């Protein structure tokens, strides 16, 4: 059996969890094993209706109300106890902050090896895999040899694909024994971001602004462009460090990884730490005054010019279209 961790928002699976389920199903199919899932919180029971499309036969629903909010050690202890009860060949989690943290705790609790940020996994007694290192700037080939293998899936490197035949998922409550020591770290408050509309990680169009934008007010031009393309605005770390944009907007190694159809990078030089966050974009359009900027080599389309002229022209052209 292959067990996959599913993160969700109010019973709706996160995109990255569907990516992980897609890889988990490939592994299950290759070894003729069942695909099962585990999810936390009262609302996770609703996932049963949604993940059957991905071939999940059984959902282990950990409904303990203390797990409605994130508690990394308690999630990990629950999974460790589920491993004891079900003995899966592998546990597959999304390569999110939570997926990495929880699986690392599971590995520590059961002395199991873990491969993080996998891009490709070939099933067998020993898994042969490739995985991202150094924020995605290096790909490493590795072997994972253990009775139970722990794997996280690099974010936005897989397209979620439903199974050829949907399954009726059986929802099974799982009640781990958790003492207070498992709740040393818990989320006690969540602040909603000011962001409205489509989230950066899931947007089909992202307009990014870097230090070249020059000041916070000039992001209005980028907002207009993003609105007319039904997209959202992101930023480089330089722009965030300047205080022009909130950290939520940061794209890159220490920010959000995006995978839009189109990324319009305005006044961004293309540092490696930025590019690892946007290499999942299908198309990159760079607007930069410097034809030698690194991003100009990496972009699919490049406009050498001042963004303060080019972006308003794009906005006018798009307004004329309407
Ligand atoms: C551990 C670590 C983690 C990091 N994580 C991240 C991360 O997650 N995300 C991230 O973005 N960075 C990250 N960085 C920082 C990264 O190395 C770069 O410093 C940063 O991306 C640079 O931002 P920038 O391209 O906006 O600024 P700059 O490098 O200063 O580039 C500005 C660009 O704007 C162009 N420009 C200027 N004026 C105009 C104009 N009027 N019109 C058009 N173009 C113009 C310039 O030619 C230049 O190419 C990280 C660094 C470290 C060490």
Short mmCIF file of C-alpha atoms and ligand atoms in Angstrom, two decimals:
data_model
loop_
_atom_site.label_atom_id
_atom_site.label_comp_id
_atom_site.label_asym_id
_atom_site.label_seq_id
_atom_site.Cartn_x
_atom_site.Cartn_y
_atom_site.Cartn_z
CA UNK A 1 0.00 0.00 0.00
CA UNK A 2 1.09 3.55 -0.73
CA UNK A 3 -0.07 6.19 1.74
CA UNK A 4 -0.37 9.84 0.69
CA UNK A 5 -0.76 12.85 2.98
CA UNK A 6 -3.49 15.20 1.79
CA UNK A 7 -3.55 18.81 2.95
CA UNK A 8 -6.82 20.63 2.51
CA UNK A 9 -8.65 23.88 3.10
CA UNK A 10 -12.10 23.24 4.52
CA UNK A 11 -12.26 19.79 2.92
CA UNK A 12 -10.98 20.97 -0.49
CA UNK A 13 -7.65 19.30 -1.37
CA UNK A 14 -4.70 21.60 -1.99
CA UNK A 15 -3.28 21.57 -5.51
CA UNK A 16 0.10 20.36 -4.22
CA UNK A 17 -1.58 17.41 -2.52
CA UNK A 18 -3.22 16.43 -5.81
CA UNK A 19 0.25 16.57 -7.39
CA UNK A 20 1.53 14.26 -4.65
CA UNK A 21 -1.47 11.94 -5.11
CA UNK A 22 -0.63 11.72 -8.83
CA UNK A 23 2.90 10.50 -8.07
CA UNK A 24 1.64 8.22 -5.29
CA UNK A 25 -0.82 6.62 -7.72
CA UNK A 26 2.00 6.03 -10.25
CA UNK A 27 3.95 4.21 -7.52
CA UNK A 28 0.89 2.21 -6.47
CA UNK A 29 0.15 1.21 -10.07
CA UNK A 30 3.78 0.20 -10.71
CA UNK A 31 3.79 -2.14 -7.72
CA UNK A 32 0.15 -3.25 -7.94
CA UNK A 33 -0.46 -1.75 -4.51
CA UNK A 34 -3.50 0.05 -3.10
CA UNK A 35 -3.49 3.84 -2.83
CA UNK A 36 -4.62 5.21 0.53
CA UNK A 37 -4.57 8.68 2.03
CA UNK A 38 -4.43 10.35 5.43
CA UNK A 39 -5.83 13.77 6.30
CA UNK A 40 -6.32 15.77 9.47
CA UNK A 41 -9.14 17.72 11.06
CA UNK A 42 -12.91 17.35 11.27
CA UNK A 43 -13.44 18.77 7.79
CA UNK A 44 -11.07 16.28 6.18
CA UNK A 45 -13.83 13.65 6.05
CA UNK A 46 -15.29 15.63 3.13
CA UNK A 47 -12.17 14.80 1.11
CA UNK A 48 -13.55 11.30 0.60
CA UNK A 49 -15.85 12.64 -2.13
CA UNK A 50 -13.03 14.44 -3.91
CA UNK A 51 -10.01 12.14 -3.93
CA UNK A 52 -11.77 9.09 -5.35
CA UNK A 53 -11.09 10.72 -8.73
CA UNK A 54 -7.39 10.24 -7.99
CA UNK A 55 -7.81 6.53 -7.27
CA UNK A 56 -7.72 6.68 -3.46
CA UNK A 57 -9.34 3.54 -2.06
CA UNK A 58 -9.24 4.42 1.63
CA UNK A 59 -9.02 7.75 3.43
CA UNK A 60 -7.74 7.53 7.01
CA UNK A 61 -9.55 10.44 8.59
CA UNK A 62 -7.94 11.73 11.78
CA UNK A 63 -10.78 13.80 13.13
CA UNK A 64 -9.42 14.63 16.61
CA UNK A 65 -10.51 18.25 17.08
CA UNK A 66 -7.07 19.17 18.43
CA UNK A 67 -5.81 18.47 14.91
CA UNK A 68 -8.11 20.95 13.19
CA UNK A 69 -5.19 23.35 13.29
CA UNK A 70 -1.67 22.41 12.31
CA UNK A 71 0.42 20.63 14.95
CA UNK A 72 3.51 19.10 13.29
CA UNK A 73 4.49 16.63 15.99
CA UNK A 74 0.91 15.44 16.51
CA UNK A 75 0.41 14.99 12.75
CA UNK A 76 3.70 13.07 12.59
CA UNK A 77 2.91 10.89 15.61
CA UNK A 78 -0.49 10.07 14.07
CA UNK A 79 1.15 9.03 10.79
CA UNK A 80 3.79 7.02 12.67
CA UNK A 81 1.01 5.11 14.46
CA UNK A 82 -0.80 4.64 11.14
CA UNK A 83 2.42 3.14 9.72
CA UNK A 84 2.49 0.69 12.63
CA UNK A 85 -1.11 -0.29 11.85
CA UNK A 86 -0.95 -0.45 8.03
CA UNK A 87 2.72 -1.00 7.08
CA UNK A 88 2.79 0.93 3.77
CA UNK A 89 5.62 0.64 1.23
CA UNK A 90 5.88 4.40 1.08
CA UNK A 91 4.43 7.59 2.46
CA UNK A 92 4.16 10.37 -0.13
CA UNK A 93 3.58 13.97 0.95
CA UNK A 94 3.45 17.26 -0.91
CA UNK A 95 6.73 19.18 -0.83
CA UNK A 96 5.12 22.02 1.11
CA UNK A 97 6.56 23.40 4.35
CA UNK A 98 4.10 21.21 6.25
CA UNK A 99 4.65 18.09 4.15
CA UNK A 100 8.42 18.34 4.64
CA UNK A 101 8.17 19.08 8.35
CA UNK A 102 5.73 16.29 9.13
CA UNK A 103 7.55 13.62 7.13
CA UNK A 104 10.89 14.61 8.69
CA UNK A 105 9.29 14.09 12.14
CA UNK A 106 7.88 10.71 11.01
CA UNK A 107 11.37 9.69 9.82
CA UNK A 108 12.88 10.68 13.15
CA UNK A 109 10.21 8.81 15.13
CA UNK A 110 10.48 5.54 13.17
CA UNK A 111 14.13 5.82 12.04
CA UNK A 112 13.14 5.88 8.36
CA UNK A 113 14.97 7.58 5.49
CA UNK A 114 13.30 10.41 3.61
CA UNK A 115 13.87 11.89 0.15
CA UNK A 116 12.55 15.43 -0.20
CA UNK A 117 11.45 17.36 -3.30
CA UNK A 118 11.35 14.39 -5.66
CA UNK A 119 10.86 14.95 -9.37
CA UNK A 120 10.72 11.37 -10.51
CA UNK A 121 10.54 8.11 -8.60
CA UNK A 122 10.97 4.63 -10.02
CA UNK A 123 9.32 2.01 -7.83
CA UNK A 124 11.10 -1.18 -6.77
CA UNK A 125 12.55 -2.75 -3.64
CA UNK A 126 14.87 0.23 -3.73
CA UNK A 127 13.39 3.46 -5.12
CA UNK A 128 15.55 5.20 -7.70
CA UNK A 129 14.70 8.84 -7.76
CA UNK A 130 15.74 12.30 -8.80
CA UNK A 131 15.20 15.17 -6.44
CA UNK A 132 15.77 18.89 -6.29
CA UNK A 133 18.63 20.22 -4.19
CA UNK A 134 19.73 23.75 -3.43
CA UNK A 135 16.31 25.24 -4.01
CA UNK A 136 15.96 23.46 -7.35
CA UNK A 137 19.17 24.70 -8.96
CA UNK A 138 20.62 21.17 -8.86
CA UNK A 139 19.02 17.79 -9.57
CA UNK A 140 20.42 14.81 -7.65
CA UNK A 141 19.90 11.13 -8.45
CA UNK A 142 19.55 8.97 -5.35
CA UNK A 143 18.42 5.58 -4.08
CA UNK A 144 16.00 5.14 -1.19
CA UNK A 145 16.29 1.77 0.49
CA UNK A 146 13.94 0.98 3.34
CA UNK A 147 10.86 -1.11 4.08
CA UNK A 148 8.87 2.11 4.33
CA UNK A 149 10.10 4.97 2.18
CA UNK A 150 9.28 8.59 2.92
CA UNK A 151 9.02 10.82 -0.13
CA UNK A 152 7.95 14.42 -0.67
CA UNK A 153 7.05 15.67 -4.12
CA UNK A 154 8.58 18.89 -5.46
CA UNK A 155 5.87 21.53 -5.69
CA UNK A 156 4.38 22.31 -9.09
CA UNK A 157 6.57 19.84 -10.98
CA UNK A 158 3.67 17.44 -11.64
CA UNK A 159 0.31 18.21 -13.16
CA UNK A 160 -2.44 16.67 -11.07
CA UNK A 161 -3.98 13.88 -13.12
CA UNK A 162 -7.11 12.01 -12.19
CA UNK A 163 -7.20 8.22 -12.44
CA UNK A 164 -8.54 6.51 -15.55
CA UNK A 165 -11.19 4.89 -13.32
CA UNK A 166 -12.49 6.87 -10.31
CA UNK A 167 -12.77 4.93 -7.05
CA UNK A 168 -15.35 5.04 -4.27
CA UNK A 169 -13.17 6.15 -1.38
CA UNK A 170 -13.94 4.48 1.92
CA UNK A 171 -13.52 6.96 4.80
CA UNK A 172 -12.09 5.22 7.87
CA UNK A 173 -11.71 7.12 11.15
CA UNK A 174 -8.24 6.72 12.67
CA UNK A 175 -7.81 7.57 16.34
CA UNK A 176 -4.18 7.84 17.35
CA UNK A 177 -3.16 7.98 20.96
CA UNK A 178 -1.69 11.45 21.43
CA UNK A 179 -0.45 12.84 24.70
CA UNK A 180 0.24 16.49 25.44
CA UNK A 181 3.89 16.18 24.35
CA UNK A 182 2.68 15.92 20.75
CA UNK A 183 1.18 19.39 21.04
CA UNK A 184 4.29 21.34 22.00
CA UNK A 185 3.99 23.18 18.68
CA UNK A 186 0.53 24.16 17.47
CA UNK A 187 -0.88 26.92 15.35
CA UNK A 188 -2.97 29.06 17.68
CA UNK A 189 -3.86 31.94 15.37
CA UNK A 190 -4.12 32.42 11.64
CA UNK A 191 -4.11 35.88 10.13
CA UNK A 192 -5.84 36.28 6.83
CA UNK A 193 -3.61 37.90 4.24
CA UNK A 194 -4.81 41.18 2.73
CA UNK A 195 -4.62 39.40 -0.60
CA UNK A 196 -7.93 39.12 -2.38
CA UNK A 197 -8.74 37.14 -5.49
CA UNK A 198 -6.58 34.42 -6.92
CA UNK A 199 -3.62 33.17 -4.85
CA UNK A 200 -0.06 33.52 -6.16
CA UNK A 201 0.66 29.78 -6.10
CA UNK A 202 -2.42 28.94 -8.15
CA UNK A 203 -2.68 31.97 -10.49
CA UNK A 204 -2.64 31.29 -14.25
CA UNK A 205 -1.02 34.70 -14.88
CA UNK A 206 1.46 36.38 -12.55
CA UNK A 207 2.93 39.85 -13.03
CA UNK A 208 6.09 40.15 -10.92
CA UNK A 209 7.80 43.37 -9.98
CA UNK A 210 11.38 43.74 -8.76
CA UNK A 211 13.68 46.50 -7.63
CA UNK A 212 13.36 48.01 -11.10
CA UNK A 213 9.77 49.07 -10.29
CA UNK A 214 11.36 51.77 -8.15
CA UNK A 215 8.62 52.55 -5.62
CA UNK A 216 5.47 51.01 -4.15
CA UNK A 217 3.03 53.28 -6.02
CA UNK A 218 4.31 52.07 -9.37
CA UNK A 219 2.95 48.59 -8.62
CA UNK A 220 -0.42 50.08 -9.63
CA UNK A 221 0.62 49.62 -13.27
CA UNK A 222 1.42 45.99 -12.58
CA UNK A 223 -1.90 45.53 -10.75
CA UNK A 224 -3.76 46.91 -13.77
CA UNK A 225 -1.92 44.51 -16.08
CA UNK A 226 -2.57 41.58 -13.76
CA UNK A 227 -6.28 42.49 -13.46
CA UNK A 228 -6.78 42.67 -17.19
CA UNK A 229 -5.19 39.22 -17.59
CA UNK A 230 -7.19 37.79 -14.63
CA UNK A 231 -3.93 37.28 -12.80
CA UNK A 232 -2.19 38.46 -9.68
CA UNK A 233 0.92 40.41 -8.69
CA UNK A 234 4.11 38.96 -7.21
CA UNK A 235 7.48 40.42 -6.29
CA UNK A 236 11.18 39.71 -5.96
CA UNK A 237 12.79 39.57 -2.55
CA UNK A 238 14.50 42.90 -3.24
CA UNK A 239 11.07 44.52 -3.62
CA UNK A 240 9.81 42.83 -0.45
CA UNK A 241 12.93 43.88 1.47
CA UNK A 242 12.34 47.46 0.35
CA UNK A 243 8.93 47.20 2.02
CA UNK A 244 7.13 47.80 -1.28
CA UNK A 245 5.23 44.51 -1.19
CA UNK A 246 4.20 42.07 1.59
CA UNK A 247 6.18 38.87 2.05
CA UNK A 248 3.14 36.91 0.80
CA UNK A 249 3.95 38.28 -2.66
CA UNK A 250 7.54 37.00 -2.74
CA UNK A 251 8.37 34.53 -5.50
CA UNK A 252 11.41 32.32 -5.15
CA UNK A 253 13.42 29.99 -3.02
CA UNK A 254 12.28 31.64 0.19
CA UNK A 255 8.90 32.66 -1.16
CA UNK A 256 6.11 31.11 -3.17
CA UNK A 257 6.75 28.74 -6.08
CA UNK A 258 4.51 29.68 -8.98
CA UNK A 259 3.44 27.69 -12.03
CA UNK A 260 1.32 30.02 -14.17
CA UNK A 261 0.72 29.84 -17.91
CA UNK A 262 2.40 33.25 -18.15
CA UNK A 263 4.82 35.04 -15.85
CA UNK A 264 5.53 38.69 -16.72
CA UNK A 265 8.72 39.66 -14.85
CA UNK A 266 9.13 43.44 -14.69
CA UNK A 267 12.40 44.97 -13.49
CA UNK A 268 13.67 41.65 -12.10
CA UNK A 269 17.27 40.61 -12.78
CA UNK A 270 16.68 36.83 -12.64
CA UNK A 271 18.83 35.77 -9.68
CA UNK A 272 18.91 31.99 -9.22
CA UNK A 273 16.95 32.25 -5.96
CA UNK A 274 14.18 34.05 -7.84
CA UNK A 275 14.22 31.73 -10.84
CA UNK A 276 13.72 28.57 -8.75
CA UNK A 277 10.38 30.06 -7.77
CA UNK A 278 9.17 30.70 -11.32
CA UNK A 279 10.69 27.89 -13.36
CA UNK A 280 7.33 26.13 -13.27
CA UNK A 281 5.90 28.92 -15.50
CA UNK A 282 4.99 27.76 -19.01
CA UNK A 283 6.02 31.11 -20.49
CA UNK A 284 8.15 33.93 -19.09
CA UNK A 285 8.00 37.43 -20.54
CA UNK A 286 10.78 39.62 -19.15
CA UNK A 287 10.72 43.41 -19.32
CA UNK A 288 14.09 44.86 -18.43
CA UNK A 289 16.24 47.82 -19.43
CA UNK A 290 19.34 45.63 -19.34
CA UNK A 291 19.61 43.19 -22.27
CA UNK A 292 22.35 41.35 -20.35
CA UNK A 293 20.20 40.68 -17.27
CA UNK A 294 20.16 36.95 -16.46
CA UNK A 295 16.38 36.76 -16.83
CA UNK A 296 16.62 37.87 -20.46
CA UNK A 297 18.46 34.61 -21.28
CA UNK A 298 15.98 32.48 -19.35
CA UNK A 299 12.78 34.13 -20.63
CA UNK A 300 10.71 32.85 -23.55
CA UNK A 301 9.98 36.45 -24.57
CA UNK A 302 12.00 39.53 -23.68
CA UNK A 303 11.33 43.23 -24.10
CA UNK A 304 14.36 45.47 -23.63
CA UNK A 305 12.82 48.64 -22.28
CA UNK A 306 11.72 50.73 -19.35
CA UNK A 307 8.85 48.99 -17.56
CA UNK A 308 7.34 52.40 -16.78
CA UNK A 309 6.77 52.82 -20.51
CA UNK A 310 6.22 49.21 -21.60
CA UNK A 311 3.65 48.19 -18.95
CA UNK A 312 1.35 51.23 -19.53
CA UNK A 313 1.51 50.53 -23.27
CA UNK A 314 0.49 46.94 -22.64
CA UNK A 315 -2.34 48.19 -20.41
CA UNK A 316 -3.56 50.58 -23.12
CA UNK A 317 -3.40 47.85 -25.75
CA UNK A 318 -5.37 45.44 -23.54
CA UNK A 319 -7.95 48.18 -22.75
CA UNK A 320 -8.40 48.79 -26.51
CA UNK A 321 -8.99 45.08 -27.00
CA UNK A 322 -11.99 45.17 -24.68
C1 LIG B 1 19.38 32.57 0.76
C2 LIG B 1 18.77 33.54 -0.22
C3 LIG B 1 17.45 33.37 -0.55
C4 LIG B 1 16.86 34.23 -1.47
N1 LIG B 1 15.55 34.06 -1.81
C5 LIG B 1 15.00 34.85 -2.76
C6 LIG B 1 13.65 34.65 -3.18
O1 LIG B 1 12.92 33.78 -2.68
N2 LIG B 1 13.16 35.46 -4.16
C7 LIG B 1 13.90 36.44 -4.74
O2 LIG B 1 13.38 37.15 -5.63
N3 LIG B 1 15.16 36.65 -4.35
C8 LIG B 1 15.72 35.90 -3.37
N4 LIG B 1 16.99 36.16 -2.96
C9 LIG B 1 17.64 37.39 -3.44
C10 LIG B 1 18.22 37.29 -4.84
O3 LIG B 1 19.54 36.77 -4.75
C11 LIG B 1 18.26 38.67 -5.52
O4 LIG B 1 19.00 39.55 -4.71
C12 LIG B 1 16.89 39.27 -5.78
O5 LIG B 1 16.08 38.34 -6.46
C13 LIG B 1 17.07 40.52 -6.65
O6 LIG B 1 15.83 41.14 -6.85
P1 LIG B 1 15.57 42.01 -8.15
O7 LIG B 1 15.80 41.19 -9.37
O8 LIG B 1 14.25 42.66 -7.99
O9 LIG B 1 16.65 43.18 -7.98
P2 LIG B 1 17.96 43.48 -8.79
O10 LIG B 1 18.87 42.31 -8.83
O11 LIG B 1 18.48 44.76 -8.25
O12 LIG B 1 17.45 43.70 -10.28
C14 LIG B 1 16.66 44.79 -10.69
C15 LIG B 1 16.49 44.65 -12.20
O13 LIG B 1 15.61 45.67 -12.65
C16 LIG B 1 16.09 46.16 -13.88
N5 LIG B 1 15.53 47.52 -14.02
C17 LIG B 1 15.87 48.62 -13.32
N6 LIG B 1 15.09 49.66 -13.69
C18 LIG B 1 14.24 49.17 -14.63
C19 LIG B 1 13.18 49.76 -15.38
N7 LIG B 1 12.81 51.05 -15.22
N8 LIG B 1 12.53 48.99 -16.30
C20 LIG B 1 12.86 47.68 -16.47
N9 LIG B 1 13.87 47.08 -15.78
C21 LIG B 1 14.54 47.82 -14.86
C22 LIG B 1 17.60 46.10 -13.77
O14 LIG B 1 18.22 46.08 -15.05
C23 LIG B 1 17.79 44.80 -12.99
O15 LIG B 1 17.93 43.70 -13.90
C24 LIG B 1 17.60 35.30 -2.05
C25 LIG B 1 18.95 35.45 -1.71
C26 LIG B 1 19.52 34.58 -0.80
C27 LIG B 1 20.97 34.76 -0.46
#
